[in-house]
Structures are given as structure tokens and as C-alpha cells.
mmCIF file with all atom_site columns, N, CA and C in Angstrom:
data_model
loop_
_atom_site.group_PDB
_atom_site.id
_atom_site.type_symbol
_atom_site.label_atom_id
_atom_site.label_alt_id
_atom_site.label_comp_id
_atom_site.label_asym_id
_atom_site.label_entity_id
_atom_site.label_seq_id
_atom_site.pdbx_PDB_ins_code
_atom_site.Cartn_x
_atom_site.Cartn_y
_atom_site.Cartn_z
_atom_site.occupancy
_atom_site.B_iso_or_equiv
_atom_site.pdbx_formal_charge
_atom_site.auth_seq_id
_atom_site.auth_comp_id
_atom_site.auth_asym_id
_atom_site.auth_atom_id
_atom_site.pdbx_PDB_model_num
ATOM 1   N N  . UNK A 1 1  ? 106.064 83.402  85.762  1.00 58.00 ? 1  UNK A N  1
ATOM 2   C CA . UNK A 1 1  ? 105.912 83.761  87.170  1.00 58.00 ? 1  UNK A CA 1
ATOM 3   C C  . UNK A 1 1  ? 105.012 82.773  87.829  1.00 58.00 ? 1  UNK A C  1
ATOM 4   N N  . UNK A 1 2  ? 105.413 82.406  89.009  1.00 70.00 ? 2  UNK A N  1
ATOM 5   C CA . UNK A 1 2  ? 104.604 81.443  89.763  1.00 70.00 ? 2  UNK A CA 1
ATOM 6   C C  . UNK A 1 2  ? 104.351 81.977  91.143  1.00 70.00 ? 2  UNK A C  1
ATOM 7   N N  . UNK A 1 3  ? 103.364 81.418  91.788  1.00 79.00 ? 3  UNK A N  1
ATOM 8   C CA . UNK A 1 3  ? 103.008 81.856  93.125  1.00 79.00 ? 3  UNK A CA 1
ATOM 9   C C  . UNK A 1 3  ? 101.678 82.563  93.189  1.00 79.00 ? 3  UNK A C  1
ATOM 10  N N  . UNK A 1 4  ? 101.196 82.669  94.406  1.00 90.00 ? 4  UNK A N  1
ATOM 11  C CA . UNK A 1 4  ? 99.914  83.316  94.661  1.00 90.00 ? 4  UNK A CA 1
ATOM 12  C C  . UNK A 1 4  ? 100.010 84.846  94.570  1.00 90.00 ? 4  UNK A C  1
ATOM 13  N N  . UNK A 1 5  ? 99.055  85.454  93.964  1.00 90.00 ? 5  UNK A N  1
ATOM 14  C CA . UNK A 1 5  ? 98.974  86.897  93.843  1.00 90.00 ? 5  UNK A CA 1
ATOM 15  C C  . UNK A 1 5  ? 97.787  87.350  94.752  1.00 90.00 ? 5  UNK A C  1
ATOM 16  N N  . UNK A 1 6  ? 98.059  88.279  95.649  1.00 89.00 ? 6  UNK A N  1
ATOM 17  C CA . UNK A 1 6  ? 97.066  88.836  96.588  1.00 89.00 ? 6  UNK A CA 1
ATOM 18  C C  . UNK A 1 6  ? 96.822  90.281  96.286  1.00 89.00 ? 6  UNK A C  1
ATOM 19  N N  . UNK A 1 7  ? 95.543  90.666  96.268  1.00 91.00 ? 7  UNK A N  1
ATOM 20  C CA . UNK A 1 7  ? 95.184  92.019  96.040  1.00 91.00 ? 7  UNK A CA 1
ATOM 21  C C  . UNK A 1 7  ? 94.853  92.714  97.362  1.00 91.00 ? 7  UNK A C  1
ATOM 22  N N  . UNK A 1 8  ? 95.276  93.946  97.509  1.00 92.00 ? 8  UNK A N  1
ATOM 23  C CA . UNK A 1 8  ? 94.986  94.815  98.672  1.00 92.00 ? 8  UNK A CA 1
ATOM 24  C C  . UNK A 1 8  ? 94.365  96.078  98.122  1.00 92.00 ? 8  UNK A C  1
ATOM 25  N N  . UNK A 1 9  ? 93.255  96.476  98.733  1.00 95.00 ? 9  UNK A N  1
ATOM 26  C CA . UNK A 1 9  ? 92.497  97.573  98.212  1.00 95.00 ? 9  UNK A CA 1
ATOM 27  C C  . UNK A 1 9  ? 92.074  98.563  99.286  1.00 95.00 ? 9  UNK A C  1
ATOM 28  N N  . UNK A 1 10 ? 91.958  99.827  98.943  1.00 96.00 ? 10 UNK A N  1
ATOM 29  C CA . UNK A 1 10 ? 91.478  100.832 99.905  1.00 96.00 ? 10 UNK A CA 1
ATOM 30  C C  . UNK A 1 10 ? 90.542  101.804 99.150  1.00 96.00 ? 10 UNK A C  1
ATOM 31  N N  . UNK A 1 11 ? 89.569  102.258 99.823  1.00 96.00 ? 11 UNK A N  1
ATOM 32  C CA . UNK A 1 11 ? 88.688  103.261 99.232  1.00 96.00 ? 11 UNK A CA 1
ATOM 33  C C  . UNK A 1 11 ? 88.803  104.532 100.126 1.00 96.00 ? 11 UNK A C  1
ATOM 34  N N  . UNK A 1 12 ? 89.037  105.668 99.442  1.00 95.00 ? 12 UNK A N  1
ATOM 35  C CA . UNK A 1 12 ? 89.123  106.950 100.107 1.00 95.00 ? 12 UNK A CA 1
ATOM 36  C C  . UNK A 1 12 ? 88.317  107.928 99.307  1.00 95.00 ? 12 UNK A C  1
ATOM 37  N N  . UNK A 1 13 ? 87.236  108.403 99.829  1.00 95.00 ? 13 UNK A N  1
ATOM 38  C CA . UNK A 1 13 ? 86.344  109.297 99.132  1.00 95.00 ? 13 UNK A CA 1
ATOM 39  C C  . UNK A 1 13 ? 85.794  108.616 97.882  1.00 95.00 ? 13 UNK A C  1
ATOM 40  N N  . UNK A 1 14 ? 85.983  109.221 96.759  1.00 95.00 ? 14 UNK A N  1
ATOM 41  C CA . UNK A 1 14 ? 85.457  108.682 95.476  1.00 95.00 ? 14 UNK A CA 1
ATOM 42  C C  . UNK A 1 14 ? 86.435  107.690 94.795  1.00 95.00 ? 14 UNK A C  1
ATOM 43  N N  . UNK A 1 15 ? 87.646  107.500 95.446  1.00 95.00 ? 15 UNK A N  1
ATOM 44  C CA . UNK A 1 15 ? 88.662  106.718 94.803  1.00 95.00 ? 15 UNK A CA 1
ATOM 45  C C  . UNK A 1 15 ? 88.842  105.342 95.436  1.00 95.00 ? 15 UNK A C  1
ATOM 46  N N  . UNK A 1 16 ? 89.171  104.378 94.560  1.00 96.00 ? 16 UNK A N  1
ATOM 47  C CA . UNK A 1 16 ? 89.579  103.059 95.027  1.00 96.00 ? 16 UNK A CA 1
ATOM 48  C C  . UNK A 1 16 ? 90.971  102.803 94.425  1.00 96.00 ? 16 UNK A C  1
ATOM 49  N N  . UNK A 1 17 ? 91.850  102.328 95.334  1.00 97.00 ? 17 UNK A N  1
ATOM 50  C CA . UNK A 1 17 ? 93.202  102.016 94.906  1.00 97.00 ? 17 UNK A CA 1
ATOM 51  C C  . UNK A 1 17 ? 93.456  100.546 95.245  1.00 97.00 ? 17 UNK A C  1
ATOM 52  N N  . UNK A 1 18 ? 94.044  99.781  94.320  1.00 96.00 ? 18 UNK A N  1
ATOM 53  C CA . UNK A 1 18 ? 94.306  98.380  94.541  1.00 96.00 ? 18 UNK A CA 1
ATOM 54  C C  . UNK A 1 18 ? 95.692  98.086  94.077  1.00 96.00 ? 18 UNK A C  1
ATOM 55  N N  . UNK A 1 19 ? 96.418  97.300  94.866  1.00 95.00 ? 19 UNK A N  1
ATOM 56  C CA . UNK A 1 19 ? 97.714  96.774  94.549  1.00 95.00 ? 19 UNK A CA 1
ATOM 57  C C  . UNK A 1 19 ? 97.696  95.278  94.543  1.00 95.00 ? 19 UNK A C  1
ATOM 58  N N  . UNK A 1 20 ? 98.413  94.640  93.668  1.00 93.00 ? 20 UNK A N  1
ATOM 59  C CA . UNK A 1 20 ? 98.588  93.187  93.656  1.00 93.00 ? 20 UNK A CA 1
ATOM 60  C C  . UNK A 1 20 ? 100.019 92.836  93.927  1.00 93.00 ? 20 UNK A C  1
ATOM 61  N N  . UNK A 1 21 ? 100.178 91.934  94.909  1.00 89.00 ? 21 UNK A N  1
ATOM 62  C CA . UNK A 1 21 ? 101.529 91.491  95.359  1.00 89.00 ? 21 UNK A CA 1
ATOM 63  C C  . UNK A 1 21 ? 101.639 89.988  95.181  1.00 89.00 ? 21 UNK A C  1
ATOM 64  N N  . UNK A 1 22 ? 102.766 89.544  94.657  1.00 89.00 ? 22 UNK A N  1
ATOM 65  C CA . UNK A 1 22 ? 103.027 88.122  94.514  1.00 89.00 ? 22 UNK A CA 1
ATOM 66  C C  . UNK A 1 22 ? 103.753 87.604  95.767  1.00 89.00 ? 22 UNK A C  1
ATOM 67  N N  . UNK A 1 23 ? 103.091 86.532  96.327  1.00 84.00 ? 23 UNK A N  1
ATOM 68  C CA . UNK A 1 23 ? 103.715 85.825  97.472  1.00 84.00 ? 23 UNK A CA 1
ATOM 69  C C  . UNK A 1 23 ? 104.224 86.786  98.573  1.00 84.00 ? 23 UNK A C  1
ATOM 70  N N  . UNK A 1 24 ? 103.487 87.798  98.902  1.00 68.00 ? 24 UNK A N  1
ATOM 71  C CA . UNK A 1 24 ? 103.866 88.686  99.983  1.00 68.00 ? 24 UNK A CA 1
ATOM 72  C C  . UNK A 1 24 ? 104.996 89.615  99.690  1.00 68.00 ? 24 UNK A C  1
ATOM 73  N N  . UNK A 1 25 ? 105.332 89.789  98.412  1.00 79.00 ? 25 UNK A N  1
ATOM 74  C CA . UNK A 1 25 ? 106.406 90.700  98.012  1.00 79.00 ? 25 UNK A CA 1
ATOM 75  C C  . UNK A 1 25 ? 106.034 92.131  98.445  1.00 79.00 ? 25 UNK A C  1
ATOM 76  N N  . UNK A 1 26 ? 107.088 92.895  98.810  1.00 80.00 ? 26 UNK A N  1
ATOM 77  C CA . UNK A 1 26 ? 106.825 94.256  99.236  1.00 80.00 ? 26 UNK A CA 1
ATOM 78  C C  . UNK A 1 26 ? 106.445 95.123  98.080  1.00 80.00 ? 26 UNK A C  1
ATOM 79  N N  . UNK A 1 27 ? 107.076 94.933  96.920  1.00 88.00 ? 27 UNK A N  1
ATOM 80  C CA . UNK A 1 27 ? 106.769 95.730  95.768  1.00 88.00 ? 27 UNK A CA 1
ATOM 81  C C  . UNK A 1 27 ? 105.514 95.203  95.042  1.00 88.00 ? 27 UNK A C  1
ATOM 82  N N  . UNK A 1 28 ? 104.621 96.121  94.655  1.00 90.00 ? 28 UNK A N  1
ATOM 83  C CA . UNK A 1 28 ? 103.417 95.769  93.969  1.00 90.00 ? 28 UNK A CA 1
ATOM 84  C C  . UNK A 1 28 ? 103.725 95.340  92.572  1.00 90.00 ? 28 UNK A C  1
ATOM 85  N N  . UNK A 1 29 ? 103.078 94.288  92.110  1.00 91.00 ? 29 UNK A N  1
ATOM 86  C CA . UNK A 1 29 ? 103.199 93.783  90.735  1.00 91.00 ? 29 UNK A CA 1
ATOM 87  C C  . UNK A 1 29 ? 102.345 94.589  89.804  1.00 91.00 ? 29 UNK A C  1
ATOM 88  N N  . UNK A 1 30 ? 101.202 95.043  90.299  1.00 94.00 ? 30 UNK A N  1
ATOM 89  C CA . UNK A 1 30 ? 100.268 95.860  89.511  1.00 94.00 ? 30 UNK A CA 1
ATOM 90  C C  . UNK A 1 30 ? 99.498  96.803  90.429  1.00 94.00 ? 30 UNK A C  1
ATOM 91  N N  . UNK A 1 31 ? 99.093  97.943  89.891  1.00 95.00 ? 31 UNK A N  1
ATOM 92  C CA . UNK A 1 31 ? 98.366  98.958  90.655  1.00 95.00 ? 31 UNK A CA 1
ATOM 93  C C  . UNK A 1 31 ? 97.267  99.529  89.800  1.00 95.00 ? 31 UNK A C  1
ATOM 94  N N  . UNK A 1 32 ? 96.124  99.817  90.461  1.00 96.00 ? 32 UNK A N  1
ATOM 95  C CA . UNK A 1 32 ? 94.979  100.431 89.740  1.00 96.00 ? 32 UNK A CA 1
ATOM 96  C C  . UNK A 1 32 ? 94.375  101.509 90.641  1.00 96.00 ? 32 UNK A C  1
ATOM 97  N N  . UNK A 1 33 ? 94.131  102.706 90.105  1.00 96.00 ? 33 UNK A N  1
ATOM 98  C CA . UNK A 1 33 ? 93.429  103.769 90.786  1.00 96.00 ? 33 UNK A CA 1
ATOM 99  C C  . UNK A 1 33 ? 92.204  104.145 89.982  1.00 96.00 ? 33 UNK A C  1
ATOM 100 N N  . UNK A 1 34 ? 91.035  104.076 90.557  1.00 95.00 ? 34 UNK A N  1
ATOM 101 C CA . UNK A 1 34 ? 89.787  104.423 89.830  1.00 95.00 ? 34 UNK A CA 1
ATOM 102 C C  . UNK A 1 34 ? 89.053  105.471 90.567  1.00 95.00 ? 34 UNK A C  1
ATOM 103 N N  . UNK A 1 35 ? 88.272  106.244 89.857  1.00 95.00 ? 35 UNK A N  1
ATOM 104 C CA . UNK A 1 35 ? 87.330  107.259 90.424  1.00 95.00 ? 35 UNK A CA 1
ATOM 105 C C  . UNK A 1 35 ? 85.990  106.653 90.345  1.00 95.00 ? 35 UNK A C  1
ATOM 106 N N  . UNK A 1 36 ? 85.448  106.202 91.462  1.00 96.00 ? 36 UNK A N  1
ATOM 107 C CA . UNK A 1 36 ? 84.173  105.517 91.509  1.00 96.00 ? 36 UNK A CA 1
ATOM 108 C C  . UNK A 1 36 ? 83.010  106.399 91.202  1.00 96.00 ? 36 UNK A C  1
ATOM 109 N N  . UNK A 1 37 ? 83.110  107.658 91.356  1.00 96.00 ? 37 UNK A N  1
ATOM 110 C CA . UNK A 1 37 ? 82.033  108.627 91.040  1.00 96.00 ? 37 UNK A CA 1
ATOM 111 C C  . UNK A 1 37 ? 81.889  108.742 89.560  1.00 96.00 ? 37 UNK A C  1
ATOM 112 N N  . UNK A 1 38 ? 83.031  108.909 88.838  1.00 95.00 ? 38 UNK A N  1
ATOM 113 C CA . UNK A 1 38 ? 83.031  109.085 87.400  1.00 95.00 ? 38 UNK A CA 1
ATOM 114 C C  . UNK A 1 38 ? 83.039  107.800 86.633  1.00 95.00 ? 38 UNK A C  1
ATOM 115 N N  . UNK A 1 39 ? 83.521  106.764 87.270  1.00 96.00 ? 39 UNK A N  1
ATOM 116 C CA . UNK A 1 39 ? 83.693  105.417 86.614  1.00 96.00 ? 39 UNK A CA 1
ATOM 117 C C  . UNK A 1 39 ? 83.307  104.345 87.587  1.00 96.00 ? 39 UNK A C  1
ATOM 118 N N  . UNK A 1 40 ? 81.986  104.238 87.872  1.00 96.00 ? 40 UNK A N  1
ATOM 119 C CA . UNK A 1 40 ? 81.516  103.177 88.813  1.00 96.00 ? 40 UNK A CA 1
ATOM 120 C C  . UNK A 1 40 ? 81.779  101.751 88.392  1.00 96.00 ? 40 UNK A C  1
ATOM 121 N N  . UNK A 1 41 ? 82.026  101.519 87.121  1.00 96.00 ? 41 UNK A N  1
ATOM 122 C CA . UNK A 1 41 ? 82.385  100.130 86.635  1.00 96.00 ? 41 UNK A CA 1
ATOM 123 C C  . UNK A 1 41 ? 83.850  99.869  86.769  1.00 96.00 ? 41 UNK A C  1
ATOM 124 N N  . UNK A 1 42 ? 84.650  100.853 87.251  1.00 95.00 ? 42 UNK A N  1
ATOM 125 C CA . UNK A 1 42 ? 86.086  100.689 87.455  1.00 95.00 ? 42 UNK A CA 1
ATOM 126 C C  . UNK A 1 42 ? 86.793  100.173 86.167  1.00 95.00 ? 42 UNK A C  1
ATOM 127 N N  . UNK A 1 43 ? 86.507  100.822 85.050  1.00 95.00 ? 43 UNK A N  1
ATOM 128 C CA . UNK A 1 43 ? 87.139  100.411 83.783  1.00 95.00 ? 43 UNK A CA 1
ATOM 129 C C  . UNK A 1 43 ? 88.354  101.255 83.414  1.00 95.00 ? 43 UNK A C  1
ATOM 130 N N  . UNK A 1 44 ? 88.493  102.420 84.028  1.00 94.00 ? 44 UNK A N  1
ATOM 131 C CA . UNK A 1 44 ? 89.624  103.308 83.630  1.00 94.00 ? 44 UNK A CA 1
ATOM 132 C C  . UNK A 1 44 ? 90.624  103.409 84.795  1.00 94.00 ? 44 UNK A C  1
ATOM 133 N N  . UNK A 1 45 ? 91.881  102.979 84.502  1.00 95.00 ? 45 UNK A N  1
ATOM 134 C CA . UNK A 1 45 ? 92.958  103.125 85.510  1.00 95.00 ? 45 UNK A CA 1
ATOM 135 C C  . UNK A 1 45 ? 93.534  104.469 85.334  1.00 95.00 ? 45 UNK A C  1
ATOM 136 N N  . UNK A 1 46 ? 93.399  105.353 86.342  1.00 94.00 ? 46 UNK A N  1
ATOM 137 C CA . UNK A 1 46 ? 93.887  106.711 86.271  1.00 94.00 ? 46 UNK A CA 1
ATOM 138 C C  . UNK A 1 46 ? 95.393  106.716 86.208  1.00 94.00 ? 46 UNK A C  1
ATOM 139 N N  . UNK A 1 47 ? 96.068  105.654 86.693  1.00 93.00 ? 47 UNK A N  1
ATOM 140 C CA . UNK A 1 47 ? 97.519  105.595 86.709  1.00 93.00 ? 47 UNK A CA 1
ATOM 141 C C  . UNK A 1 47 ? 98.059  105.537 85.303  1.00 93.00 ? 47 UNK A C  1
ATOM 142 N N  . UNK A 1 48 ? 97.340  104.979 84.399  1.00 91.00 ? 48 UNK A N  1
ATOM 143 C CA . UNK A 1 48 ? 97.783  104.835 82.963  1.00 91.00 ? 48 UNK A CA 1
ATOM 144 C C  . UNK A 1 48 ? 98.011  106.181 82.325  1.00 91.00 ? 48 UNK A C  1
ATOM 145 N N  . UNK A 1 49 ? 97.272  107.209 82.764  1.00 85.00 ? 49 UNK A N  1
ATOM 146 C CA . UNK A 1 49 ? 97.411  108.563 82.202  1.00 85.00 ? 49 UNK A CA 1
ATOM 147 C C  . UNK A 1 49 ? 98.212  109.492 83.139  1.00 85.00 ? 49 UNK A C  1
ATOM 148 N N  . UNK A 1 50 ? 98.671  108.988 84.238  1.00 86.00 ? 50 UNK A N  1
ATOM 149 C CA . UNK A 1 50 ? 99.393  109.832 85.203  1.00 86.00 ? 50 UNK A CA 1
ATOM 150 C C  . UNK A 1 50 ? 98.526  110.846 85.924  1.00 86.00 ? 50 UNK A C  1
ATOM 151 N N  . UNK A 1 51 ? 97.236  110.545 85.926  1.00 81.00 ? 51 UNK A N  1
ATOM 152 C CA . UNK A 1 51 ? 96.265  111.524 86.554  1.00 81.00 ? 51 UNK A CA 1
ATOM 153 C C  . UNK A 1 51 ? 96.212  111.275 88.099  1.00 81.00 ? 51 UNK A C  1
ATOM 154 N N  . UNK A 1 52 ? 95.795  112.290 88.821  1.00 83.00 ? 52 UNK A N  1
ATOM 155 C CA . UNK A 1 52 ? 95.561  112.252 90.228  1.00 83.00 ? 52 UNK A CA 1
ATOM 156 C C  . UNK A 1 52 ? 96.804  111.892 91.063  1.00 83.00 ? 52 UNK A C  1
ATOM 157 N N  . UNK A 1 53 ? 97.980  112.532 90.836  1.00 86.00 ? 53 UNK A N  1
ATOM 158 C CA . UNK A 1 53 ? 99.145  112.199 91.610  1.00 86.00 ? 53 UNK A CA 1
ATOM 159 C C  . UNK A 1 53 ? 98.999  112.501 93.076  1.00 86.00 ? 53 UNK A C  1
ATOM 160 N N  . UNK A 1 54 ? 98.246  113.512 93.456  1.00 89.00 ? 54 UNK A N  1
ATOM 161 C CA . UNK A 1 54 ? 98.094  113.858 94.882  1.00 89.00 ? 54 UNK A CA 1
ATOM 162 C C  . UNK A 1 54 ? 97.263  112.745 95.594  1.00 89.00 ? 54 UNK A C  1
ATOM 163 N N  . UNK A 1 55 ? 96.192  112.297 94.989  1.00 91.00 ? 55 UNK A N  1
ATOM 164 C CA . UNK A 1 55 ? 95.384  111.216 95.645  1.00 91.00 ? 55 UNK A CA 1
ATOM 165 C C  . UNK A 1 55 ? 96.200  109.926 95.654  1.00 91.00 ? 55 UNK A C  1
ATOM 166 N N  . UNK A 1 56 ? 97.002  109.636 94.664  1.00 91.00 ? 56 UNK A N  1
ATOM 167 C CA . UNK A 1 56 ? 97.783  108.419 94.565  1.00 91.00 ? 56 UNK A CA 1
ATOM 168 C C  . UNK A 1 56 ? 98.714  108.336 95.778  1.00 91.00 ? 56 UNK A C  1
ATOM 169 N N  . UNK A 1 57 ? 99.365  109.445 96.053  1.00 91.00 ? 57 UNK A N  1
ATOM 170 C CA . UNK A 1 57 ? 100.303 109.432 97.258  1.00 91.00 ? 57 UNK A CA 1
ATOM 171 C C  . UNK A 1 57 ? 99.518  109.122 98.504  1.00 91.00 ? 57 UNK A C  1
ATOM 172 N N  . UNK A 1 58 ? 98.374  109.713 98.687  1.00 94.00 ? 58 UNK A N  1
ATOM 173 C CA . UNK A 1 58 ? 97.538  109.592 99.905  1.00 94.00 ? 58 UNK A CA 1
ATOM 174 C C  . UNK A 1 58 ? 97.052  108.109 100.019 1.00 94.00 ? 58 UNK A C  1
ATOM 175 N N  . UNK A 1 59 ? 96.553  107.516 98.986  1.00 95.00 ? 59 UNK A N  1
ATOM 176 C CA . UNK A 1 59 ? 96.033  106.170 99.105  1.00 95.00 ? 59 UNK A CA 1
ATOM 177 C C  . UNK A 1 59 ? 97.139  105.138 99.223  1.00 95.00 ? 59 UNK A C  1
ATOM 178 N N  . UNK A 1 60 ? 98.273  105.365 98.588  1.00 93.00 ? 60 UNK A N  1
ATOM 179 C CA . UNK A 1 60 ? 99.414  104.450 98.738  1.00 93.00 ? 60 UNK A CA 1
ATOM 180 C C  . UNK A 1 60 ? 99.938  104.450 100.171 1.00 93.00 ? 60 UNK A C  1
ATOM 181 N N  . UNK A 1 61 ? 100.026 105.664 100.749 1.00 93.00 ? 61 UNK A N  1
ATOM 182 C CA . UNK A 1 61 ? 100.470 105.802 102.139 1.00 93.00 ? 61 UNK A CA 1
ATOM 183 C C  . UNK A 1 61 ? 99.551  105.084 103.113 1.00 93.00 ? 61 UNK A C  1
ATOM 184 N N  . UNK A 1 62 ? 98.267  105.362 102.915 1.00 94.00 ? 62 UNK A N  1
ATOM 185 C CA . UNK A 1 62 ? 97.263  104.735 103.831 1.00 94.00 ? 62 UNK A CA 1
ATOM 186 C C  . UNK A 1 62 ? 97.201  103.204 103.685 1.00 94.00 ? 62 UNK A C  1
ATOM 187 N N  . UNK A 1 63 ? 97.218  102.724 102.433 1.00 94.00 ? 63 UNK A N  1
ATOM 188 C CA . UNK A 1 63 ? 97.203  101.303 102.209 1.00 94.00 ? 63 UNK A CA 1
ATOM 189 C C  . UNK A 1 63 ? 98.448  100.630 102.827 1.00 94.00 ? 63 UNK A C  1
ATOM 190 N N  . UNK A 1 64 ? 99.620  101.247 102.648 1.00 90.00 ? 64 UNK A N  1
ATOM 191 C CA . UNK A 1 64 ? 100.834 100.677 103.220 1.00 90.00 ? 64 UNK A CA 1
ATOM 192 C C  . UNK A 1 64 ? 100.772 100.625 104.759 1.00 90.00 ? 64 UNK A C  1
ATOM 193 N N  . UNK A 1 65 ? 100.236 101.649 105.389 1.00 93.00 ? 65 UNK A N  1
ATOM 194 C CA . UNK A 1 65 ? 100.043 101.655 106.831 1.00 93.00 ? 65 UNK A CA 1
ATOM 195 C C  . UNK A 1 65 ? 99.123  100.552 107.281 1.00 93.00 ? 65 UNK A C  1
ATOM 196 N N  . UNK A 1 66 ? 98.011  100.389 106.581 1.00 91.00 ? 66 UNK A N  1
ATOM 197 C CA . UNK A 1 66 ? 97.030  99.319  106.933 1.00 91.00 ? 66 UNK A CA 1
ATOM 198 C C  . UNK A 1 66 ? 97.589  97.937  106.767 1.00 91.00 ? 66 UNK A C  1
ATOM 199 N N  . UNK A 1 67 ? 98.345  97.744  105.657 1.00 86.00 ? 67 UNK A N  1
ATOM 200 C CA . UNK A 1 67 ? 98.948  96.449  105.408 1.00 86.00 ? 67 UNK A CA 1
ATOM 201 C C  . UNK A 1 67 ? 99.966  96.108  106.499 1.00 86.00 ? 67 UNK A C  1
ATOM 202 N N  . UNK A 1 68 ? 100.751 97.100  106.894 1.00 87.00 ? 68 UNK A N  1
ATOM 203 C CA . UNK A 1 68 ? 101.772 96.900  107.917 1.00 87.00 ? 68 UNK A CA 1
ATOM 204 C C  . UNK A 1 68 ? 101.129 96.522  109.268 1.00 87.00 ? 68 UNK A C  1
ATOM 205 N N  . UNK A 1 69 ? 99.954  97.144  109.544 1.00 87.00 ? 69 UNK A N  1
ATOM 206 C CA . UNK A 1 69 ? 99.225  96.893  110.766 1.00 87.00 ? 69 UNK A CA 1
ATOM 207 C C  . UNK A 1 69 ? 98.394  95.615  110.740 1.00 87.00 ? 69 UNK A C  1
ATOM 208 N N  . UNK A 1 70 ? 98.345  94.938  109.492 1.00 81.00 ? 70 UNK A N  1
ATOM 209 C CA . UNK A 1 70 ? 97.545  93.726  109.369 1.00 81.00 ? 70 UNK A CA 1
ATOM 210 C C  . UNK A 1 70 ? 96.087  93.950  109.248 1.00 81.00 ? 70 UNK A C  1
ATOM 211 N N  . UNK A 1 71 ? 95.634  95.190  108.976 1.00 70.00 ? 71 UNK A N  1
ATOM 212 C CA . UNK A 1 71 ? 94.203  95.426  108.826 1.00 70.00 ? 71 UNK A CA 1
ATOM 213 C C  . UNK A 1 71 ? 93.663  94.686  107.615 1.00 70.00 ? 71 UNK A C  1
ATOM 214 N N  . UNK A 1 72 ? 92.578  93.992  107.867 1.00 63.00 ? 72 UNK A N  1
ATOM 215 C CA . UNK A 1 72 ? 91.937  93.258  106.753 1.00 63.00 ? 72 UNK A CA 1
ATOM 216 C C  . UNK A 1 72 ? 92.389  91.814  106.600 1.00 63.00 ? 72 UNK A C  1
ATOM 217 N N  . UNK A 1 73 ? 93.260  91.395  107.498 1.00 58.00 ? 73 UNK A N  1
ATOM 218 C CA . UNK A 1 73 ? 93.672  89.968  107.433 1.00 58.00 ? 73 UNK A CA 1
ATOM 219 C C  . UNK A 1 73 ? 92.784  89.117  108.325 1.00 58.00 ? 73 UNK A C  1
#
């Protein structure tokens, strides 16, 4: 795989969600959801265990809206 990979991140409450996209691709190449209260070092990806599906939907929706609006560019 070649090309630049860009990370987009959002924090909502105790959670941080990050997606990595290659060369502006719409589909994320990698995703990480962490609970900053329980895991301040961001070592555990909650997505690996299928945990927190409700917060995942919220952060994905909000991040998608912000990316579409160009927030953070």
C-alpha cells in the first residue's frame, strides 16, 4: 500500500475515537476507540472486543459530520 495516511480523531466525554484514511479514501483503513477515563494511555482498543457499540455509533456519526464540514482542516 502506498500513499499518505491521515488520522481523524474526536473526543466525546471519556471516549476518543480515531480513524485513519489513506489518500482521502472514504472508508477508514483503521479505527480505534478508547476510554480515556479507564485507559488514559490509550492502550486498549475497545473495538477489538466489540465493546461500547452505542458510543461507537455516536462518535462515528459526529466525526463523519465534522469531516464533511471540513472541521479541523
